[in-house]
PDB file of C-alpha atoms and ligand atoms in Angstrom:
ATOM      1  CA  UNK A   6       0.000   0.000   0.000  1.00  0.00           C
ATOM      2  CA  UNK A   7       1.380   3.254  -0.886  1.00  0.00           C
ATOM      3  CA  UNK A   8       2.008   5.355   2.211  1.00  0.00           C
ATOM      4  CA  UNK A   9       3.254   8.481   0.852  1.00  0.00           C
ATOM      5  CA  UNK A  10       4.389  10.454  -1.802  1.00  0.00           C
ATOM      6  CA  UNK A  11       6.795  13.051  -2.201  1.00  0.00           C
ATOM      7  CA  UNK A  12       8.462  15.387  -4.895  1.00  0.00           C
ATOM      8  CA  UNK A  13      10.951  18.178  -5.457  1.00  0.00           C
ATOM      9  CA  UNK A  14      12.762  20.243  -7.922  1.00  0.00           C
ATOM     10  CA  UNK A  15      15.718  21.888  -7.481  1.00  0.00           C
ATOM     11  CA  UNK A  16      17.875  24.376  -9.458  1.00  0.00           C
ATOM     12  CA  UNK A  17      21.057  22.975 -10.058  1.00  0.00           C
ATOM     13  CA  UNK A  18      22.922  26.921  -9.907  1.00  0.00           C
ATOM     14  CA  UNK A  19      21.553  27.399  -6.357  1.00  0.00           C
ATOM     15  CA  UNK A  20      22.833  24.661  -5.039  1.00  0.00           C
ATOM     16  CA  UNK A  21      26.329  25.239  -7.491  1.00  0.00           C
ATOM     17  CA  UNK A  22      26.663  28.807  -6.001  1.00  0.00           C
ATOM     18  CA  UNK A  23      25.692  27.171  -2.291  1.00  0.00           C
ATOM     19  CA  UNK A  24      28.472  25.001  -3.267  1.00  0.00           C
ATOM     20  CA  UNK A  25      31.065  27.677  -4.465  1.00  0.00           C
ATOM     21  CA  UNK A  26      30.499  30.132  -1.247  1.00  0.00           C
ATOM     22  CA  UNK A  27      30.309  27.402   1.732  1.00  0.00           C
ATOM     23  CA  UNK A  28      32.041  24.310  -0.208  1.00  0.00           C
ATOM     24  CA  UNK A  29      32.732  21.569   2.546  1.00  0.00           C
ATOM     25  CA  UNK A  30      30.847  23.264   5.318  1.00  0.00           C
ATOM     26  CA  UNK A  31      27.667  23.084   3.207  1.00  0.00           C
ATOM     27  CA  UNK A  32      28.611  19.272   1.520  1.00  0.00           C
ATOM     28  CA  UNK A  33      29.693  18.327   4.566  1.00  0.00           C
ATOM     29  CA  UNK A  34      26.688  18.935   6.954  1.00  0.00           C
ATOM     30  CA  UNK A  35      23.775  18.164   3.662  1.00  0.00           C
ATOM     31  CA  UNK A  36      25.672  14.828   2.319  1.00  0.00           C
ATOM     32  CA  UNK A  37      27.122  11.737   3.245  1.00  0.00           C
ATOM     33  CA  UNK A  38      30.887  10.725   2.358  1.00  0.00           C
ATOM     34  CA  UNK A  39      29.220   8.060   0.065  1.00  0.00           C
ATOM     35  CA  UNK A  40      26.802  10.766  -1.833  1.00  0.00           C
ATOM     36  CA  UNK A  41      30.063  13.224  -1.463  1.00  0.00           C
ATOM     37  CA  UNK A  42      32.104  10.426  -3.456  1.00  0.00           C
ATOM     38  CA  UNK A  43      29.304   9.499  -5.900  1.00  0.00           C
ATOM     39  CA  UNK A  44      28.722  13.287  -6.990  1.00  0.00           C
ATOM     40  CA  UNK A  45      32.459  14.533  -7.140  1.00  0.00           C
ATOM     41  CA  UNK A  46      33.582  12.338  -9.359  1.00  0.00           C
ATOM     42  CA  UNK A  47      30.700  12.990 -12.010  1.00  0.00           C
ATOM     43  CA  UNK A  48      31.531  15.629 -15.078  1.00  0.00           C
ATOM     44  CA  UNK A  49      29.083  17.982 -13.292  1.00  0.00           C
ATOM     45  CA  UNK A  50      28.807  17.130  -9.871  1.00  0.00           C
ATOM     46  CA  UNK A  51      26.334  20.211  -8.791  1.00  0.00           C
ATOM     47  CA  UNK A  52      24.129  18.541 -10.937  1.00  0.00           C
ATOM     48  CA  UNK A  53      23.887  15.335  -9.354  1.00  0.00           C
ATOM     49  CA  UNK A  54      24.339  16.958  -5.029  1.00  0.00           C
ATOM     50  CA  UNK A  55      21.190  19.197  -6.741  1.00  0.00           C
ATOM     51  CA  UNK A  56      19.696  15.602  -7.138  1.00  0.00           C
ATOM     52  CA  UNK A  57      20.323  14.354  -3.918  1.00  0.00           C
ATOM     53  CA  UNK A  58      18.931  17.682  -2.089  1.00  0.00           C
ATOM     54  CA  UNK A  59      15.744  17.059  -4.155  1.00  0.00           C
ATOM     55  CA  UNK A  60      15.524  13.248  -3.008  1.00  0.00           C
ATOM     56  CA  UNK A  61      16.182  14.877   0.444  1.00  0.00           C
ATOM     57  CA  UNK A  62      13.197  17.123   0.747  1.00  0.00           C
ATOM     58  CA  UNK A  63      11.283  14.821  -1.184  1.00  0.00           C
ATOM     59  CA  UNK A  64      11.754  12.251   1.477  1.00  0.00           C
ATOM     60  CA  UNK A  65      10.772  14.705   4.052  1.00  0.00           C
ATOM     61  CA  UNK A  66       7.627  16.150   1.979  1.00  0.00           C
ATOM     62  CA  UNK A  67       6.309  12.696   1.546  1.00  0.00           C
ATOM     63  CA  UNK A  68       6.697  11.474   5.438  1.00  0.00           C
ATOM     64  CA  UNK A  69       5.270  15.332   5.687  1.00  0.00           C
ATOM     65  CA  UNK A  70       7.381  16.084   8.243  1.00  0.00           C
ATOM     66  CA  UNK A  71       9.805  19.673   7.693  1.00  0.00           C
ATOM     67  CA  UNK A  72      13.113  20.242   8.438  1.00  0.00           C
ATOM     68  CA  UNK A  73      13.957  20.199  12.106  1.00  0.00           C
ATOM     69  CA  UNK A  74      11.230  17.431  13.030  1.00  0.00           C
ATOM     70  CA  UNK A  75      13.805  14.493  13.705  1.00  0.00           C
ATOM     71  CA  UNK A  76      15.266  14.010  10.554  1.00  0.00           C
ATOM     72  CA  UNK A  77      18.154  16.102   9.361  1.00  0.00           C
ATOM     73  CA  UNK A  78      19.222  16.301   5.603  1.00  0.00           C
ATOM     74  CA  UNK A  79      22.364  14.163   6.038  1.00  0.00           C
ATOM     75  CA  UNK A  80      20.682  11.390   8.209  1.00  0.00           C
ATOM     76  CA  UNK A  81      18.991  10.591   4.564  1.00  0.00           C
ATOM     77  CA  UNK A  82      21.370   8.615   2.176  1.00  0.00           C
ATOM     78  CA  UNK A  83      21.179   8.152  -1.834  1.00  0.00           C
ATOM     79  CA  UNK A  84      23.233   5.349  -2.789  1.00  0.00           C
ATOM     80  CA  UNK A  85      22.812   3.688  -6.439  1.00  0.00           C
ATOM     81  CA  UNK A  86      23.374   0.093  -7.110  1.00  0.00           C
ATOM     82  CA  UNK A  87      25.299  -1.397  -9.910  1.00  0.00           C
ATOM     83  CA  UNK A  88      22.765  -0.712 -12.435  1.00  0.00           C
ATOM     84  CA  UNK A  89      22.301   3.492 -11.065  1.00  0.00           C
ATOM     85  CA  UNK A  90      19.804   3.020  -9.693  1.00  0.00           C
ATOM     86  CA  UNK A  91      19.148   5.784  -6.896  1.00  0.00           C
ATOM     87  CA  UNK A  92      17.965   3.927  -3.331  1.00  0.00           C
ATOM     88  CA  UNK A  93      17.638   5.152   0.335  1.00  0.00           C
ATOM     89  CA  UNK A  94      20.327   4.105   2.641  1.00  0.00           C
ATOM     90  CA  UNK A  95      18.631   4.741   6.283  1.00  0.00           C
ATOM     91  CA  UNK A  96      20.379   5.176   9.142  1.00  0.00           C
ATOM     92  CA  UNK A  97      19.030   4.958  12.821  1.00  0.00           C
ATOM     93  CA  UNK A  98      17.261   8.043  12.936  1.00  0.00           C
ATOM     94  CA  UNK A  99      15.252   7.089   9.501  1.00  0.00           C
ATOM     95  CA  UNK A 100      14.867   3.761  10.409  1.00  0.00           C
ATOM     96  CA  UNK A 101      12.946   4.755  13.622  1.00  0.00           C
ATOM     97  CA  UNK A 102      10.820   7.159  11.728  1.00  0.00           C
ATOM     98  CA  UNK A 103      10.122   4.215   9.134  1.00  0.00           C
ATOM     99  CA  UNK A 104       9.564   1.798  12.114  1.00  0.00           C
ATOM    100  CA  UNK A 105       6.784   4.435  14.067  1.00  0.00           C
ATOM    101  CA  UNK A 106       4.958   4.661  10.808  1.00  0.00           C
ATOM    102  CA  UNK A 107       5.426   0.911   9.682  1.00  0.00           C
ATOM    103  CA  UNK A 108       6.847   2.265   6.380  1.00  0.00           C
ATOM    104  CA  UNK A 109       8.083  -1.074   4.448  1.00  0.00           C
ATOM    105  CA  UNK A 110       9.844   0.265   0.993  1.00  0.00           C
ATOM    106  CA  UNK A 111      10.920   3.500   0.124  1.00  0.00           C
ATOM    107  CA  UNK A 112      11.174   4.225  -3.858  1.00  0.00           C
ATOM    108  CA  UNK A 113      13.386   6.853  -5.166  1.00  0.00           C
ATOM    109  CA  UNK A 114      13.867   8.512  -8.785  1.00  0.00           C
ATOM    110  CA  UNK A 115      15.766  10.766 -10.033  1.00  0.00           C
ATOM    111  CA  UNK A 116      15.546  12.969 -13.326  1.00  0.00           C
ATOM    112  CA  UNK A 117      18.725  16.171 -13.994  1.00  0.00           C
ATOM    113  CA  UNK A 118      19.399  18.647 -16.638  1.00  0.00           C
ATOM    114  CA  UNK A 119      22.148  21.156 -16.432  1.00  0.00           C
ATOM    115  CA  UNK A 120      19.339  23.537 -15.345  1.00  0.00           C
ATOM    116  CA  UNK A 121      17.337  21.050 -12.913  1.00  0.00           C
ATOM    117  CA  UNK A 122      16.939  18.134 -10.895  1.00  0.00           C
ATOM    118  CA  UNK A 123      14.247  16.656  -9.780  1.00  0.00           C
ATOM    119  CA  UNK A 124      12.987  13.514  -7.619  1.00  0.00           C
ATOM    120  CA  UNK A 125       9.852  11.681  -6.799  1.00  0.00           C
ATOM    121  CA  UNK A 126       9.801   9.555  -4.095  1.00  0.00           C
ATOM    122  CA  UNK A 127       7.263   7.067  -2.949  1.00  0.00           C
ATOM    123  CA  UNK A 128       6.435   5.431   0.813  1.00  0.00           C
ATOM    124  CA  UNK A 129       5.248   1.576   1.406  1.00  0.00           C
ATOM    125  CA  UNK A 130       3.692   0.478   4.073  1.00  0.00           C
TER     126      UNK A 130
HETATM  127  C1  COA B  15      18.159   5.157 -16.326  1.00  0.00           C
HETATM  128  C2  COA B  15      18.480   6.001 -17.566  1.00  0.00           C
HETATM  129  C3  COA B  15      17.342   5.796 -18.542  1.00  0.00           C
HETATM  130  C4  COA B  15      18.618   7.467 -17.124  1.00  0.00           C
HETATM  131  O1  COA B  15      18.217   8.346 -18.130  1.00  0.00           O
HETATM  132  P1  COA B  15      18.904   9.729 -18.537  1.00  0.00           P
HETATM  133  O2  COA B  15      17.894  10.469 -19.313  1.00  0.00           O
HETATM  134  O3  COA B  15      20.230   9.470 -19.086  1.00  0.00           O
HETATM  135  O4  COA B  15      19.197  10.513 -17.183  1.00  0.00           O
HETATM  136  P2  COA B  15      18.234  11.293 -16.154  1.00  0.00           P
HETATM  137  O5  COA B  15      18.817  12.614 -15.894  1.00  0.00           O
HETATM  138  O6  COA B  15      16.794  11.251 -16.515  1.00  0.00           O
HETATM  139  O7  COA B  15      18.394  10.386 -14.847  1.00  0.00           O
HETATM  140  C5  COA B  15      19.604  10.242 -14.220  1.00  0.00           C
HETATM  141  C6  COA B  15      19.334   9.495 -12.962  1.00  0.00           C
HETATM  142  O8  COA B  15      18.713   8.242 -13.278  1.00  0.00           O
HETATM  143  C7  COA B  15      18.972   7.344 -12.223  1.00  0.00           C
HETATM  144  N1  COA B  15      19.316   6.063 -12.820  1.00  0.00           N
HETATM  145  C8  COA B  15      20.458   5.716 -13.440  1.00  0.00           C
HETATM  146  N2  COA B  15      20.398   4.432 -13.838  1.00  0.00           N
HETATM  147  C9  COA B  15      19.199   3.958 -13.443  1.00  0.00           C
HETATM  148  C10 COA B  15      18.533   2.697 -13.552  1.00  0.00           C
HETATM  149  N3  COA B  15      19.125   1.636 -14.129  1.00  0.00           N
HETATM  150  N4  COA B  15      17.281   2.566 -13.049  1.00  0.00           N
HETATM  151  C11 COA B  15      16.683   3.601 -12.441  1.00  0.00           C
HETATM  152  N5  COA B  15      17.259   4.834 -12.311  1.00  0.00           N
HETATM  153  C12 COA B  15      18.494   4.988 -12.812  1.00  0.00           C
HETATM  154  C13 COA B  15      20.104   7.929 -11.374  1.00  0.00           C
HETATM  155  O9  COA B  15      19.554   8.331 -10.144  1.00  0.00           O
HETATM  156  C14 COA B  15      20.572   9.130 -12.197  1.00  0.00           C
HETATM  157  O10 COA B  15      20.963  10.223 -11.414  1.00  0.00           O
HETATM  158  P3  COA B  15      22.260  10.157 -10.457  1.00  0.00           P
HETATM  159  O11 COA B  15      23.384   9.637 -11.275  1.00  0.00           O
HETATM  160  O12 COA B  15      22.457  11.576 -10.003  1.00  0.00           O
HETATM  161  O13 COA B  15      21.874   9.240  -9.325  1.00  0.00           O
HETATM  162  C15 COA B  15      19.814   5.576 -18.207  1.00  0.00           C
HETATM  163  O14 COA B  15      20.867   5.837 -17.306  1.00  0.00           O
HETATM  164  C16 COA B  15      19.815   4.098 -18.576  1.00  0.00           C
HETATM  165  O15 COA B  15      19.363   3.741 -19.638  1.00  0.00           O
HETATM  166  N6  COA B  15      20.313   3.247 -17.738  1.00  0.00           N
HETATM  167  C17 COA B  15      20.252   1.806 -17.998  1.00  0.00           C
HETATM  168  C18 COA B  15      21.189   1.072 -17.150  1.00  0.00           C
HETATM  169  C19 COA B  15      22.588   1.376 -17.588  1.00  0.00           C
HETATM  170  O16 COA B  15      22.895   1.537 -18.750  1.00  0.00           O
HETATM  171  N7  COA B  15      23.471   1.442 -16.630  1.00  0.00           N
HETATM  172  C20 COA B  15      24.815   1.797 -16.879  1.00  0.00           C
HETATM  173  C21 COA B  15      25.598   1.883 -15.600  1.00  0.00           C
HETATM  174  S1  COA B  15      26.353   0.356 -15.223  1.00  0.00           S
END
C-alpha cells in the first residue's frame, strides 16, 4: 500500500553557487561521504548533489514532516546500485521514523538537466 508520496525540484545553480560560497561546510553537513564520493567524481557534480537535495526534501515532503522534526538532511542517504539506480540508505534516525509509521519500501527517482533536478519519491507500508 502506498504510504506516501513526495516530490521536489531543485535548481542545479543554487545549489552550485551554495556550493562555491560554503564548499565543505555546506557538503559536509547536507551529504554523506558516500553521496560526497558518488557526486564529485561525475563531469558535473552540482548537478547530481542538486539531485540528492531534491531526493532529500522529497523524502521529508512525503513522510510530511519539515526540516527540524527528527530528521536532518544528512541522516537521509542516496546510494545507487550497480545498475544506477538511486535507493535510500537509512540510518538509525530514519529507520525509527520508518519503524513508528510501519513504512516497508521506500522508492526513489531521479531525473537532472544542467538547469534542474528533480525527484519523486514514494512510501510503502
Ligand atoms: C536510467 C536512464 C534511462 C537514465 O536516463 P537519462 O535520461 O540518461 O538521465 P536522467 O537525468 O533522466 O536520470 C539520471 C538518474 O537516473 C537514475 N538512474 C540511473 N540508472 C538507473 C537505472 N538503471 N534505473 C533507475 N534509475 C536509474 C540515477 O539516479 C541518475 O541520477 P544520479 O546519477 O544523479 O543518481 C539511463 O541511465 C539508462 O538507460 N540506464 C540503464 C542502465 C545502464 O545503462 N546502466 C549503466 C551503468 S552500469
Amino acid at each position: 500500500m502506498i504510504q506516501g508520496i513526495g516530490t521536489d525540484i531543485v535548481e542545479v545553480s543554487r545549489i552550485e553557487k551554495i556550493i562555491e560560497k560554503w564548499g565543505p561546510r555546506f557538503i559536509e553537513r547536507v551529504y554523506t561521504p558516500g553521496e560526497i564520493e558518488y557526486c564529485s567524481k561525475k563531469a558535473f557534480p552540482a548537478m547530481h548533489f542538486a539531485a540528492r537535495f531534491a531526493v532529500k526534501e522529497s523524502i521529508l515532503k512525503s513522510l510530511g514532516i519539515g526540516l527540524g522534526k527528527g530528521l536532518r538532511l544528512r541522516d537521509i542517504e542516496v546510494l545507487n546500485n550497480q545498475e544506477g539506480s538511486p535507493f535510500l540508505q537509512s540510518n538509525d534516525a530514519v529507520k525509527e521514523v520508518f519503524r513508528r509509521r510501519g513504512i516497508s519500501g521506500v522508492h526513489i527517482s531521479i531525473t537532472h538537466t544542467k538547469k534542474y533536478a528533480q525527484a519523486v519519491v514514494i512510501l510503502e507500508k
